[in-house]
Amino acid sequence: DNFYNKMRITDKEIEVIHVILEGSTIEEAAKRLNLAEGTIRKHLNNIYNKLSVTNRVELQRKAQNLGIWSEF
């Protein structure tokens, strides 16, 4: 298993991570993923808790370290 699977990051949460780290706002992410803004906020809250981060910069670093996200 990948490390992030052990942290129980869901496929949907990974989608949210990608859309947010590509620079989307909550509103844009909701539209792109066809979800309510509140749902995006809930996913982000869950992601931040699971990865022990408090902002997008920390999220980007942690996601890169875990192999969930690459800028390139």
Short mmCIF file of N, CA and C in Angstrom, two decimals:
data_model
loop_
_atom_site.label_atom_id
_atom_site.label_comp_id
_atom_site.label_asym_id
_atom_site.label_seq_id
_atom_site.Cartn_x
_atom_site.Cartn_y
_atom_site.Cartn_z
N ASP A 1 0.82 -1.20 0.00
CA ASP A 1 0.00 0.00 0.00
C ASP A 1 0.86 1.25 0.00
N ASN A 2 0.38 2.27 -0.70
CA ASN A 2 1.04 3.57 -0.63
C ASN A 2 0.83 4.16 0.75
N PHE A 3 1.75 5.02 1.17
CA PHE A 3 1.65 5.61 2.51
C PHE A 3 0.34 6.36 2.70
N TYR A 4 -0.10 7.09 1.66
CA TYR A 4 -1.32 7.88 1.83
C TYR A 4 -2.55 6.99 1.93
N ASN A 5 -2.49 5.76 1.38
CA ASN A 5 -3.60 4.84 1.58
C ASN A 5 -3.72 4.46 3.05
N LYS A 6 -2.58 4.32 3.70
CA LYS A 6 -2.57 3.99 5.12
C LYS A 6 -3.15 5.14 5.95
N MET A 7 -3.03 6.37 5.42
CA MET A 7 -3.59 7.52 6.11
C MET A 7 -5.07 7.67 5.75
N ARG A 8 -5.56 6.78 4.91
CA ARG A 8 -6.96 6.73 4.49
C ARG A 8 -7.40 7.99 3.74
N ILE A 9 -6.53 8.47 2.87
CA ILE A 9 -6.90 9.56 1.97
C ILE A 9 -7.73 8.91 0.86
N THR A 10 -8.93 9.41 0.67
CA THR A 10 -9.81 8.82 -0.34
C THR A 10 -9.46 9.32 -1.74
N ASP A 11 -9.95 8.62 -2.74
CA ASP A 11 -9.74 9.06 -4.12
C ASP A 11 -10.32 10.46 -4.34
N LYS A 12 -11.48 10.72 -3.75
CA LYS A 12 -12.11 12.04 -3.90
C LYS A 12 -11.24 13.11 -3.24
N GLU A 13 -10.68 12.80 -2.07
CA GLU A 13 -9.80 13.75 -1.40
C GLU A 13 -8.56 14.03 -2.25
N ILE A 14 -8.03 13.02 -2.91
CA ILE A 14 -6.89 13.22 -3.79
C ILE A 14 -7.28 14.14 -4.95
N GLU A 15 -8.48 13.95 -5.49
CA GLU A 15 -8.97 14.86 -6.54
C GLU A 15 -9.01 16.29 -6.03
N VAL A 16 -9.55 16.47 -4.83
CA VAL A 16 -9.65 17.81 -4.23
C VAL A 16 -8.25 18.40 -4.04
N ILE A 17 -7.32 17.60 -3.54
CA ILE A 17 -5.94 18.07 -3.37
C ILE A 17 -5.40 18.59 -4.70
N HIS A 18 -5.58 17.83 -5.76
CA HIS A 18 -5.04 18.23 -7.07
C HIS A 18 -5.66 19.54 -7.55
N VAL A 19 -6.98 19.64 -7.45
CA VAL A 19 -7.67 20.83 -7.95
C VAL A 19 -7.27 22.06 -7.13
N ILE A 20 -7.20 21.91 -5.82
CA ILE A 20 -6.83 23.03 -4.95
C ILE A 20 -5.37 23.44 -5.19
N LEU A 21 -4.48 22.46 -5.31
CA LEU A 21 -3.07 22.80 -5.50
C LEU A 21 -2.77 23.31 -6.90
N GLU A 22 -3.70 23.10 -7.83
CA GLU A 22 -3.56 23.71 -9.16
C GLU A 22 -3.95 25.19 -9.11
N GLY A 23 -4.44 25.64 -7.96
CA GLY A 23 -4.73 27.06 -7.78
C GLY A 23 -6.21 27.41 -7.75
N SER A 24 -7.07 26.42 -7.76
CA SER A 24 -8.51 26.70 -7.73
C SER A 24 -8.95 27.22 -6.38
N THR A 25 -9.91 28.13 -6.42
CA THR A 25 -10.58 28.55 -5.20
C THR A 25 -11.58 27.46 -4.79
N ILE A 26 -12.17 27.60 -3.63
CA ILE A 26 -13.20 26.65 -3.18
C ILE A 26 -14.33 26.62 -4.22
N GLU A 27 -14.76 27.80 -4.64
CA GLU A 27 -15.86 27.89 -5.62
C GLU A 27 -15.48 27.21 -6.94
N GLU A 28 -14.28 27.47 -7.42
CA GLU A 28 -13.82 26.86 -8.68
C GLU A 28 -13.70 25.35 -8.54
N ALA A 29 -13.16 24.91 -7.41
CA ALA A 29 -13.02 23.46 -7.18
C ALA A 29 -14.39 22.78 -7.16
N ALA A 30 -15.35 23.43 -6.52
CA ALA A 30 -16.71 22.87 -6.47
C ALA A 30 -17.29 22.71 -7.87
N LYS A 31 -17.11 23.73 -8.69
CA LYS A 31 -17.62 23.67 -10.06
C LYS A 31 -16.90 22.58 -10.86
N ARG A 32 -15.58 22.52 -10.74
CA ARG A 32 -14.80 21.54 -11.50
C ARG A 32 -15.14 20.11 -11.11
N LEU A 33 -15.40 19.89 -9.83
CA LEU A 33 -15.66 18.53 -9.35
C LEU A 33 -17.16 18.24 -9.21
N ASN A 34 -17.98 19.23 -9.60
CA ASN A 34 -19.44 19.07 -9.53
C ASN A 34 -19.90 18.72 -8.11
N LEU A 35 -19.36 19.47 -7.15
CA LEU A 35 -19.70 19.30 -5.74
C LEU A 35 -20.11 20.65 -5.16
N ALA A 36 -20.78 20.61 -4.04
CA ALA A 36 -21.13 21.85 -3.34
C ALA A 36 -19.87 22.43 -2.68
N GLU A 37 -19.85 23.75 -2.54
CA GLU A 37 -18.71 24.39 -1.88
C GLU A 37 -18.51 23.85 -0.47
N GLY A 38 -19.59 23.61 0.24
CA GLY A 38 -19.49 23.04 1.59
C GLY A 38 -18.84 21.67 1.60
N THR A 39 -19.09 20.90 0.55
CA THR A 39 -18.48 19.58 0.43
C THR A 39 -16.98 19.70 0.22
N ILE A 40 -16.56 20.67 -0.60
CA ILE A 40 -15.13 20.91 -0.81
C ILE A 40 -14.48 21.32 0.51
N ARG A 41 -15.14 22.21 1.24
CA ARG A 41 -14.60 22.65 2.55
C ARG A 41 -14.46 21.45 3.50
N LYS A 42 -15.46 20.57 3.51
CA LYS A 42 -15.42 19.39 4.38
C LYS A 42 -14.27 18.47 3.97
N HIS A 43 -14.12 18.24 2.66
CA HIS A 43 -13.00 17.42 2.19
C HIS A 43 -11.67 18.04 2.62
N LEU A 44 -11.53 19.37 2.44
CA LEU A 44 -10.28 20.04 2.82
C LEU A 44 -10.02 19.91 4.32
N ASN A 45 -11.06 20.06 5.12
CA ASN A 45 -10.92 19.91 6.56
C ASN A 45 -10.42 18.50 6.89
N ASN A 46 -11.02 17.49 6.26
CA ASN A 46 -10.60 16.11 6.48
C ASN A 46 -9.16 15.89 6.04
N ILE A 47 -8.81 16.44 4.87
CA ILE A 47 -7.45 16.31 4.34
C ILE A 47 -6.45 16.96 5.29
N TYR A 48 -6.73 18.18 5.73
CA TYR A 48 -5.83 18.89 6.63
C TYR A 48 -5.64 18.09 7.92
N ASN A 49 -6.72 17.53 8.45
CA ASN A 49 -6.62 16.73 9.68
C ASN A 49 -5.81 15.46 9.45
N LYS A 50 -6.10 14.76 8.37
CA LYS A 50 -5.40 13.50 8.10
C LYS A 50 -3.91 13.72 7.85
N LEU A 51 -3.57 14.81 7.19
CA LEU A 51 -2.17 15.08 6.85
C LEU A 51 -1.47 15.98 7.86
N SER A 52 -2.19 16.40 8.88
CA SER A 52 -1.64 17.27 9.93
C SER A 52 -1.04 18.54 9.34
N VAL A 53 -1.81 19.21 8.48
CA VAL A 53 -1.39 20.49 7.91
C VAL A 53 -2.45 21.54 8.24
N THR A 54 -2.05 22.82 8.10
CA THR A 54 -2.99 23.89 8.46
C THR A 54 -3.23 24.89 7.33
N ASN A 55 -2.50 24.73 6.21
CA ASN A 55 -2.69 25.66 5.11
C ASN A 55 -2.24 25.00 3.79
N ARG A 56 -2.46 25.71 2.70
CA ARG A 56 -2.16 25.14 1.37
C ARG A 56 -0.68 24.93 1.14
N VAL A 57 0.16 25.79 1.71
CA VAL A 57 1.61 25.62 1.54
C VAL A 57 2.05 24.32 2.21
N GLU A 58 1.59 24.09 3.43
CA GLU A 58 1.91 22.84 4.12
C GLU A 58 1.32 21.65 3.38
N LEU A 59 0.10 21.83 2.86
CA LEU A 59 -0.55 20.76 2.10
C LEU A 59 0.29 20.40 0.88
N GLN A 60 0.78 21.41 0.17
CA GLN A 60 1.59 21.15 -1.02
C GLN A 60 2.86 20.38 -0.66
N ARG A 61 3.54 20.81 0.39
CA ARG A 61 4.78 20.13 0.81
C ARG A 61 4.49 18.68 1.18
N LYS A 62 3.46 18.47 1.99
CA LYS A 62 3.14 17.12 2.45
C LYS A 62 2.70 16.25 1.28
N ALA A 63 1.88 16.79 0.39
CA ALA A 63 1.40 16.03 -0.76
C ALA A 63 2.56 15.65 -1.67
N GLN A 64 3.53 16.56 -1.84
CA GLN A 64 4.72 16.25 -2.65
C GLN A 64 5.54 15.14 -1.98
N ASN A 65 5.72 15.26 -0.69
CA ASN A 65 6.50 14.25 0.05
C ASN A 65 5.86 12.88 -0.02
N LEU A 66 4.53 12.83 -0.05
CA LEU A 66 3.80 11.56 -0.08
C LEU A 66 3.61 11.03 -1.50
N GLY A 67 4.00 11.83 -2.50
CA GLY A 67 3.82 11.40 -3.88
C GLY A 67 2.41 11.58 -4.40
N ILE A 68 1.61 12.39 -3.71
CA ILE A 68 0.23 12.66 -4.13
C ILE A 68 0.19 13.78 -5.16
N TRP A 69 1.17 14.67 -5.12
CA TRP A 69 1.16 15.87 -5.96
C TRP A 69 2.56 16.16 -6.49
N SER A 70 2.61 16.61 -7.71
CA SER A 70 3.86 17.06 -8.31
C SER A 70 3.57 18.33 -9.09
N GLU A 71 4.40 19.34 -8.91
CA GLU A 71 4.21 20.61 -9.63
C GLU A 71 4.50 20.46 -11.11
N PHE A 72 5.24 19.44 -11.47
CA PHE A 72 5.75 19.32 -12.84
C PHE A 72 4.98 18.29 -13.63
#
